[in-house]
mmCIF file with all atom_site columns, C-alpha atoms in Angstrom:
data_model
loop_
_atom_site.group_PDB
_atom_site.id
_atom_site.type_symbol
_atom_site.label_atom_id
_atom_site.label_alt_id
_atom_site.label_comp_id
_atom_site.label_asym_id
_atom_site.label_entity_id
_atom_site.label_seq_id
_atom_site.pdbx_PDB_ins_code
_atom_site.Cartn_x
_atom_site.Cartn_y
_atom_site.Cartn_z
_atom_site.occupancy
_atom_site.B_iso_or_equiv
_atom_site.pdbx_formal_charge
_atom_site.auth_seq_id
_atom_site.auth_comp_id
_atom_site.auth_asym_id
_atom_site.auth_atom_id
_atom_site.pdbx_PDB_model_num
ATOM 1   C CA . UNK Q 1 1   ? 35.375 52.253 -40.380 1.00 0.00 ? 21  UNK Q CA 1
ATOM 2   C CA . UNK Q 1 2   ? 33.037 54.772 -42.116 1.00 0.00 ? 22  UNK Q CA 1
ATOM 3   C CA . UNK Q 1 3   ? 33.887 54.340 -45.751 1.00 0.00 ? 23  UNK Q CA 1
ATOM 4   C CA . UNK Q 1 4   ? 35.533 51.744 -47.834 1.00 0.00 ? 24  UNK Q CA 1
ATOM 5   C CA . UNK Q 1 5   ? 35.398 48.001 -47.625 1.00 0.00 ? 25  UNK Q CA 1
ATOM 6   C CA . UNK Q 1 6   ? 37.166 45.529 -45.474 1.00 0.00 ? 26  UNK Q CA 1
ATOM 7   C CA . UNK Q 1 7   ? 39.165 43.122 -47.658 1.00 0.00 ? 27  UNK Q CA 1
ATOM 8   C CA . UNK Q 1 8   ? 39.433 39.686 -46.050 1.00 0.00 ? 28  UNK Q CA 1
ATOM 9   C CA . UNK Q 1 9   ? 42.481 37.787 -47.410 1.00 0.00 ? 29  UNK Q CA 1
ATOM 10  C CA . UNK Q 1 10  ? 43.189 34.097 -46.721 1.00 0.00 ? 30  UNK Q CA 1
ATOM 11  C CA . UNK Q 1 11  ? 44.196 30.896 -48.321 1.00 0.00 ? 31  UNK Q CA 1
ATOM 12  C CA . UNK Q 1 12  ? 41.285 28.440 -48.769 1.00 0.00 ? 32  UNK Q CA 1
ATOM 13  C CA . UNK Q 1 13  ? 40.666 25.777 -46.064 1.00 0.00 ? 33  UNK Q CA 1
ATOM 14  C CA . UNK Q 1 14  ? 41.286 26.560 -42.442 1.00 0.00 ? 34  UNK Q CA 1
ATOM 15  C CA . UNK Q 1 15  ? 42.613 30.077 -43.046 1.00 0.00 ? 35  UNK Q CA 1
ATOM 16  C CA . UNK Q 1 16  ? 39.391 30.944 -44.865 1.00 0.00 ? 36  UNK Q CA 1
ATOM 17  C CA . UNK Q 1 17  ? 37.170 29.259 -42.238 1.00 0.00 ? 37  UNK Q CA 1
ATOM 18  C CA . UNK Q 1 18  ? 38.717 31.420 -39.536 1.00 0.00 ? 38  UNK Q CA 1
ATOM 19  C CA . UNK Q 1 19  ? 37.867 34.563 -41.609 1.00 0.00 ? 39  UNK Q CA 1
ATOM 20  C CA . UNK Q 1 20  ? 34.292 33.348 -42.258 1.00 0.00 ? 40  UNK Q CA 1
ATOM 21  C CA . UNK Q 1 21  ? 33.988 32.942 -38.384 1.00 0.00 ? 41  UNK Q CA 1
ATOM 22  C CA . UNK Q 1 22  ? 34.433 36.754 -38.146 1.00 0.00 ? 42  UNK Q CA 1
ATOM 23  C CA . UNK Q 1 23  ? 30.843 37.138 -39.684 1.00 0.00 ? 43  UNK Q CA 1
ATOM 24  C CA . UNK Q 1 24  ? 29.279 38.841 -36.671 1.00 0.00 ? 44  UNK Q CA 1
ATOM 25  C CA . UNK Q 1 25  ? 31.939 41.559 -37.024 1.00 0.00 ? 45  UNK Q CA 1
ATOM 26  C CA . UNK Q 1 26  ? 31.754 42.065 -40.861 1.00 0.00 ? 46  UNK Q CA 1
ATOM 27  C CA . UNK Q 1 27  ? 28.145 41.148 -41.543 1.00 0.00 ? 47  UNK Q CA 1
ATOM 28  C CA . UNK Q 1 28  ? 27.012 44.896 -41.885 1.00 0.00 ? 48  UNK Q CA 1
ATOM 29  C CA . UNK Q 1 29  ? 30.241 46.098 -43.435 1.00 0.00 ? 49  UNK Q CA 1
ATOM 30  C CA . UNK Q 1 30  ? 31.078 46.379 -47.182 1.00 0.00 ? 50  UNK Q CA 1
ATOM 31  C CA . UNK Q 1 31  ? 33.590 43.666 -47.835 1.00 0.00 ? 51  UNK Q CA 1
ATOM 32  C CA . UNK Q 1 32  ? 35.465 41.752 -50.463 1.00 0.00 ? 52  UNK Q CA 1
ATOM 33  C CA . UNK Q 1 33  ? 37.472 38.508 -50.275 1.00 0.00 ? 53  UNK Q CA 1
ATOM 34  C CA . UNK Q 1 34  ? 40.686 37.204 -51.664 1.00 0.00 ? 54  UNK Q CA 1
ATOM 35  C CA . UNK Q 1 35  ? 41.251 33.501 -51.744 1.00 0.00 ? 55  UNK Q CA 1
ATOM 36  C CA . UNK Q 1 36  ? 41.855 30.438 -53.947 1.00 0.00 ? 56  UNK Q CA 1
ATOM 37  C CA . UNK Q 1 37  ? 39.204 29.111 -56.389 1.00 0.00 ? 57  UNK Q CA 1
ATOM 38  C CA . UNK Q 1 38  ? 38.579 25.829 -54.608 1.00 0.00 ? 58  UNK Q CA 1
ATOM 39  C CA . UNK Q 1 39  ? 35.249 23.960 -53.946 1.00 0.00 ? 59  UNK Q CA 1
ATOM 40  C CA . UNK Q 1 40  ? 35.183 24.977 -50.191 1.00 0.00 ? 60  UNK Q CA 1
ATOM 41  C CA . UNK Q 1 41  ? 35.820 28.632 -51.019 1.00 0.00 ? 61  UNK Q CA 1
ATOM 42  C CA . UNK Q 1 42  ? 33.108 28.689 -53.659 1.00 0.00 ? 62  UNK Q CA 1
ATOM 43  C CA . UNK Q 1 43  ? 30.703 27.171 -51.222 1.00 0.00 ? 63  UNK Q CA 1
ATOM 44  C CA . UNK Q 1 44  ? 31.606 29.338 -48.233 1.00 0.00 ? 64  UNK Q CA 1
ATOM 45  C CA . UNK Q 1 45  ? 31.683 32.579 -50.218 1.00 0.00 ? 65  UNK Q CA 1
ATOM 46  C CA . UNK Q 1 46  ? 28.609 32.104 -52.472 1.00 0.00 ? 66  UNK Q CA 1
ATOM 47  C CA . UNK Q 1 47  ? 27.066 35.468 -53.179 1.00 0.00 ? 67  UNK Q CA 1
ATOM 48  C CA . UNK Q 1 48  ? 30.134 37.333 -51.818 1.00 0.00 ? 68  UNK Q CA 1
ATOM 49  C CA . UNK Q 1 49  ? 32.465 39.672 -53.824 1.00 0.00 ? 69  UNK Q CA 1
ATOM 50  C CA . UNK Q 1 50  ? 35.536 37.398 -54.369 1.00 0.00 ? 70  UNK Q CA 1
ATOM 51  C CA . UNK Q 1 51  ? 38.831 37.910 -56.106 1.00 0.00 ? 71  UNK Q CA 1
ATOM 52  C CA . UNK Q 1 52  ? 40.383 34.586 -56.953 1.00 0.00 ? 72  UNK Q CA 1
ATOM 53  C CA . UNK Q 1 53  ? 44.099 34.494 -56.321 1.00 0.00 ? 73  UNK Q CA 1
ATOM 54  C CA . UNK Q 1 54  ? 46.714 32.201 -57.981 1.00 0.00 ? 74  UNK Q CA 1
ATOM 55  C CA . UNK Q 1 55  ? 47.763 29.102 -56.260 1.00 0.00 ? 75  UNK Q CA 1
ATOM 56  C CA . UNK Q 1 56  ? 49.706 27.076 -55.104 1.00 0.00 ? 76  UNK Q CA 1
ATOM 57  C CA . UNK Q 1 57  ? 51.649 29.654 -53.230 1.00 0.00 ? 77  UNK Q CA 1
ATOM 58  C CA . UNK Q 1 58  ? 53.923 27.509 -51.056 1.00 0.00 ? 78  UNK Q CA 1
ATOM 59  C CA . UNK Q 1 59  ? 57.518 28.519 -52.230 1.00 0.00 ? 79  UNK Q CA 1
ATOM 60  C CA . UNK Q 1 60  ? 56.074 29.266 -55.668 1.00 0.00 ? 80  UNK Q CA 1
ATOM 61  C CA . UNK Q 1 61  ? 57.772 32.497 -56.822 1.00 0.00 ? 81  UNK Q CA 1
ATOM 62  C CA . UNK Q 1 62  ? 55.810 32.632 -60.081 1.00 0.00 ? 82  UNK Q CA 1
ATOM 63  C CA . UNK Q 1 63  ? 52.466 32.709 -58.224 1.00 0.00 ? 83  UNK Q CA 1
ATOM 64  C CA . UNK Q 1 64  ? 53.903 35.156 -55.677 1.00 0.00 ? 84  UNK Q CA 1
ATOM 65  C CA . UNK Q 1 65  ? 54.629 37.556 -58.504 1.00 0.00 ? 85  UNK Q CA 1
ATOM 66  C CA . UNK Q 1 66  ? 51.278 36.885 -60.119 1.00 0.00 ? 86  UNK Q CA 1
ATOM 67  C CA . UNK Q 1 67  ? 49.489 37.645 -56.793 1.00 0.00 ? 87  UNK Q CA 1
ATOM 68  C CA . UNK Q 1 68  ? 51.548 40.730 -56.266 1.00 0.00 ? 88  UNK Q CA 1
ATOM 69  C CA . UNK Q 1 69  ? 50.443 42.056 -59.663 1.00 0.00 ? 89  UNK Q CA 1
ATOM 70  C CA . UNK Q 1 70  ? 46.876 40.957 -58.824 1.00 0.00 ? 90  UNK Q CA 1
ATOM 71  C CA . UNK Q 1 71  ? 47.014 42.967 -55.597 1.00 0.00 ? 91  UNK Q CA 1
ATOM 72  C CA . UNK Q 1 72  ? 48.280 46.134 -57.419 1.00 0.00 ? 92  UNK Q CA 1
ATOM 73  C CA . UNK Q 1 73  ? 45.298 45.794 -59.905 1.00 0.00 ? 93  UNK Q CA 1
ATOM 74  C CA . UNK Q 1 74  ? 42.698 44.983 -57.245 1.00 0.00 ? 94  UNK Q CA 1
ATOM 75  C CA . UNK Q 1 75  ? 43.595 47.924 -55.106 1.00 0.00 ? 95  UNK Q CA 1
ATOM 76  C CA . UNK Q 1 76  ? 43.539 50.266 -57.926 1.00 0.00 ? 96  UNK Q CA 1
ATOM 77  C CA . UNK Q 1 77  ? 39.808 49.586 -58.512 1.00 0.00 ? 97  UNK Q CA 1
ATOM 78  C CA . UNK Q 1 78  ? 38.609 49.459 -54.951 1.00 0.00 ? 98  UNK Q CA 1
ATOM 79  C CA . UNK Q 1 79  ? 38.113 51.737 -51.910 1.00 0.00 ? 99  UNK Q CA 1
ATOM 80  C CA . UNK Q 1 80  ? 39.704 49.457 -49.283 1.00 0.00 ? 100 UNK Q CA 1
ATOM 81  C CA . UNK Q 1 81  ? 39.520 50.734 -45.666 1.00 0.00 ? 101 UNK Q CA 1
ATOM 82  C CA . UNK Q 1 82  ? 41.391 47.774 -44.123 1.00 0.00 ? 102 UNK Q CA 1
ATOM 83  C CA . UNK Q 1 83  ? 42.851 44.331 -44.952 1.00 0.00 ? 103 UNK Q CA 1
ATOM 84  C CA . UNK Q 1 84  ? 42.272 41.554 -42.528 1.00 0.00 ? 104 UNK Q CA 1
ATOM 85  C CA . UNK Q 1 85  ? 44.140 38.238 -43.117 1.00 0.00 ? 105 UNK Q CA 1
ATOM 86  C CA . UNK Q 1 86  ? 44.884 34.867 -41.503 1.00 0.00 ? 106 UNK Q CA 1
ATOM 87  C CA . UNK Q 1 87  ? 47.547 34.056 -43.942 1.00 0.00 ? 107 UNK Q CA 1
ATOM 88  C CA . UNK Q 1 88  ? 48.968 31.969 -45.638 1.00 0.00 ? 108 UNK Q CA 1
ATOM 89  C CA . UNK Q 1 89  ? 50.779 32.468 -49.006 1.00 0.00 ? 109 UNK Q CA 1
ATOM 90  C CA . UNK Q 1 90  ? 48.205 34.736 -50.517 1.00 0.00 ? 110 UNK Q CA 1
ATOM 91  C CA . UNK Q 1 91  ? 48.432 37.304 -47.636 1.00 0.00 ? 111 UNK Q CA 1
ATOM 92  C CA . UNK Q 1 92  ? 51.939 38.670 -48.252 1.00 0.00 ? 112 UNK Q CA 1
ATOM 93  C CA . UNK Q 1 93  ? 51.406 40.483 -51.613 1.00 0.00 ? 113 UNK Q CA 1
ATOM 94  C CA . UNK Q 1 94  ? 48.076 42.039 -50.387 1.00 0.00 ? 114 UNK Q CA 1
ATOM 95  C CA . UNK Q 1 95  ? 49.507 43.112 -47.055 1.00 0.00 ? 115 UNK Q CA 1
ATOM 96  C CA . UNK Q 1 96  ? 52.578 44.661 -48.850 1.00 0.00 ? 116 UNK Q CA 1
ATOM 97  C CA . UNK Q 1 97  ? 50.480 46.557 -51.345 1.00 0.00 ? 117 UNK Q CA 1
ATOM 98  C CA . UNK Q 1 98  ? 48.000 47.689 -48.748 1.00 0.00 ? 118 UNK Q CA 1
ATOM 99  C CA . UNK Q 1 99  ? 50.713 48.968 -46.525 1.00 0.00 ? 119 UNK Q CA 1
ATOM 100 C CA . UNK Q 1 100 ? 52.358 50.820 -49.333 1.00 0.00 ? 120 UNK Q CA 1
ATOM 101 C CA . UNK Q 1 101 ? 48.975 52.502 -50.067 1.00 0.00 ? 121 UNK Q CA 1
ATOM 102 C CA . UNK Q 1 102 ? 48.574 53.499 -46.452 1.00 0.00 ? 122 UNK Q CA 1
ATOM 103 C CA . UNK Q 1 103 ? 45.756 51.046 -45.750 1.00 0.00 ? 123 UNK Q CA 1
ATOM 104 C CA . UNK Q 1 104 ? 45.657 49.436 -42.288 1.00 0.00 ? 124 UNK Q CA 1
ATOM 105 C CA . UNK Q 1 105 ? 46.669 45.811 -42.224 1.00 0.00 ? 125 UNK Q CA 1
ATOM 106 C CA . UNK Q 1 106 ? 45.665 43.266 -39.566 1.00 0.00 ? 126 UNK Q CA 1
ATOM 107 C CA . UNK Q 1 107 ? 46.989 39.665 -39.252 1.00 0.00 ? 127 UNK Q CA 1
ATOM 108 C CA . UNK Q 1 108 ? 45.227 37.156 -37.207 1.00 0.00 ? 128 UNK Q CA 1
ATOM 109 C CA . UNK Q 1 109 ? 47.518 34.184 -36.361 1.00 0.00 ? 129 UNK Q CA 1
ATOM 110 C CA . UNK Q 1 110 ? 45.796 30.895 -36.926 1.00 0.00 ? 130 UNK Q CA 1
ATOM 111 C CA . UNK Q 1 111 ? 44.569 29.014 -33.839 1.00 0.00 ? 131 UNK Q CA 1
ATOM 112 C CA . UNK Q 1 112 ? 46.551 25.811 -34.309 1.00 0.00 ? 132 UNK Q CA 1
ATOM 113 C CA . UNK Q 1 113 ? 50.152 27.425 -34.125 1.00 0.00 ? 133 UNK Q CA 1
ATOM 114 C CA . UNK Q 1 114 ? 51.105 28.005 -30.520 1.00 0.00 ? 134 UNK Q CA 1
ATOM 115 C CA . UNK Q 1 115 ? 54.674 26.693 -30.511 1.00 0.00 ? 135 UNK Q CA 1
ATOM 116 C CA . UNK Q 1 116 ? 56.150 28.347 -33.555 1.00 0.00 ? 136 UNK Q CA 1
ATOM 117 C CA . UNK Q 1 117 ? 55.158 31.342 -35.670 1.00 0.00 ? 137 UNK Q CA 1
ATOM 118 C CA . UNK Q 1 118 ? 53.794 30.743 -39.144 1.00 0.00 ? 138 UNK Q CA 1
ATOM 119 C CA . UNK Q 1 119 ? 56.008 31.679 -42.081 1.00 0.00 ? 139 UNK Q CA 1
ATOM 120 C CA . UNK Q 1 120 ? 53.313 34.005 -43.383 1.00 0.00 ? 140 UNK Q CA 1
ATOM 121 C CA . UNK Q 1 121 ? 53.022 35.888 -40.105 1.00 0.00 ? 141 UNK Q CA 1
ATOM 122 C CA . UNK Q 1 122 ? 56.747 36.225 -39.950 1.00 0.00 ? 142 UNK Q CA 1
ATOM 123 C CA . UNK Q 1 123 ? 56.923 37.600 -43.568 1.00 0.00 ? 143 UNK Q CA 1
ATOM 124 C CA . UNK Q 1 124 ? 53.890 39.994 -43.063 1.00 0.00 ? 144 UNK Q CA 1
ATOM 125 C CA . UNK Q 1 125 ? 54.824 41.295 -39.725 1.00 0.00 ? 145 UNK Q CA 1
ATOM 126 C CA . UNK Q 1 126 ? 56.933 44.228 -40.898 1.00 0.00 ? 146 UNK Q CA 1
ATOM 127 C CA . UNK Q 1 127 ? 53.962 45.486 -42.895 1.00 0.00 ? 147 UNK Q CA 1
ATOM 128 C CA . UNK Q 1 128 ? 51.194 45.091 -40.246 1.00 0.00 ? 148 UNK Q CA 1
ATOM 129 C CA . UNK Q 1 129 ? 49.292 47.777 -38.365 1.00 0.00 ? 149 UNK Q CA 1
ATOM 130 C CA . UNK Q 1 130 ? 48.137 45.077 -35.884 1.00 0.00 ? 150 UNK Q CA 1
ATOM 131 C CA . UNK Q 1 131 ? 48.961 41.589 -34.948 1.00 0.00 ? 151 UNK Q CA 1
ATOM 132 C CA . UNK Q 1 132 ? 46.145 39.541 -33.295 1.00 0.00 ? 152 UNK Q CA 1
ATOM 133 C CA . UNK Q 1 133 ? 46.480 36.065 -31.715 1.00 0.00 ? 153 UNK Q CA 1
ATOM 134 C CA . UNK Q 1 134 ? 43.937 33.597 -30.526 1.00 0.00 ? 154 UNK Q CA 1
ATOM 135 C CA . UNK Q 1 135 ? 45.730 32.178 -27.480 1.00 0.00 ? 155 UNK Q CA 1
ATOM 136 C CA . UNK Q 1 136 ? 47.590 33.856 -24.689 1.00 0.00 ? 156 UNK Q CA 1
ATOM 137 C CA . UNK Q 1 137 ? 50.482 31.308 -25.343 1.00 0.00 ? 157 UNK Q CA 1
ATOM 138 C CA . UNK Q 1 138 ? 50.987 32.860 -28.740 1.00 0.00 ? 158 UNK Q CA 1
ATOM 139 C CA . UNK Q 1 139 ? 52.136 36.062 -27.143 1.00 0.00 ? 159 UNK Q CA 1
ATOM 140 C CA . UNK Q 1 140 ? 55.452 34.363 -26.490 1.00 0.00 ? 160 UNK Q CA 1
ATOM 141 C CA . UNK Q 1 141 ? 55.938 34.444 -30.286 1.00 0.00 ? 161 UNK Q CA 1
ATOM 142 C CA . UNK Q 1 142 ? 54.359 37.890 -30.775 1.00 0.00 ? 162 UNK Q CA 1
ATOM 143 C CA . UNK Q 1 143 ? 54.908 39.965 -27.617 1.00 0.00 ? 163 UNK Q CA 1
ATOM 144 C CA . UNK Q 1 144 ? 53.137 43.009 -29.014 1.00 0.00 ? 164 UNK Q CA 1
ATOM 145 C CA . UNK Q 1 145 ? 50.152 41.092 -30.247 1.00 0.00 ? 165 UNK Q CA 1
ATOM 146 C CA . UNK Q 1 146 ? 46.569 41.479 -28.961 1.00 0.00 ? 166 UNK Q CA 1
ATOM 147 C CA . UNK Q 1 147 ? 44.816 38.341 -27.763 1.00 0.00 ? 167 UNK Q CA 1
ATOM 148 C CA . UNK Q 1 148 ? 41.322 38.222 -29.293 1.00 0.00 ? 168 UNK Q CA 1
ATOM 149 C CA . UNK Q 1 149 ? 40.416 34.644 -28.280 1.00 0.00 ? 169 UNK Q CA 1
ATOM 150 C CA . UNK Q 1 150 ? 39.443 31.726 -30.426 1.00 0.00 ? 170 UNK Q CA 1
ATOM 151 C CA . UNK Q 1 151 ? 37.623 32.306 -33.747 1.00 0.00 ? 171 UNK Q CA 1
ATOM 152 C CA . UNK Q 1 152 ? 36.563 28.600 -34.182 1.00 0.00 ? 172 UNK Q CA 1
#
């Protein structure tokens, strides 16, 4: 990735913690974050370029629409080279808008779901450039995924 920033998108809590664990990979790259304005996110992302998304997102159509509009506005003002996400609800609008703009999208399935796929992964999947999983067992759920190992 020679130009543009990596946009890391994830709900606060465990999703965000797994993105933060990618620090050795993104440390020397231009980056921005999209997450929820919560105490853990503020602490973990202190000094970072953060876009605060609307929450809650679980089955909340109003916030889905608000985050879709937020994604449209955010992508207009940034040179984004790729979107990397671990889900959950905040991921879908940003993945859709990125894909429509021709920006590569990467989904990393969370480490604690090995028996059933997450809803956000199922919804994002048609718009993804790459699907990554953390356990070999998760390949049963996502046969074309690449196993990257545990982030945490």
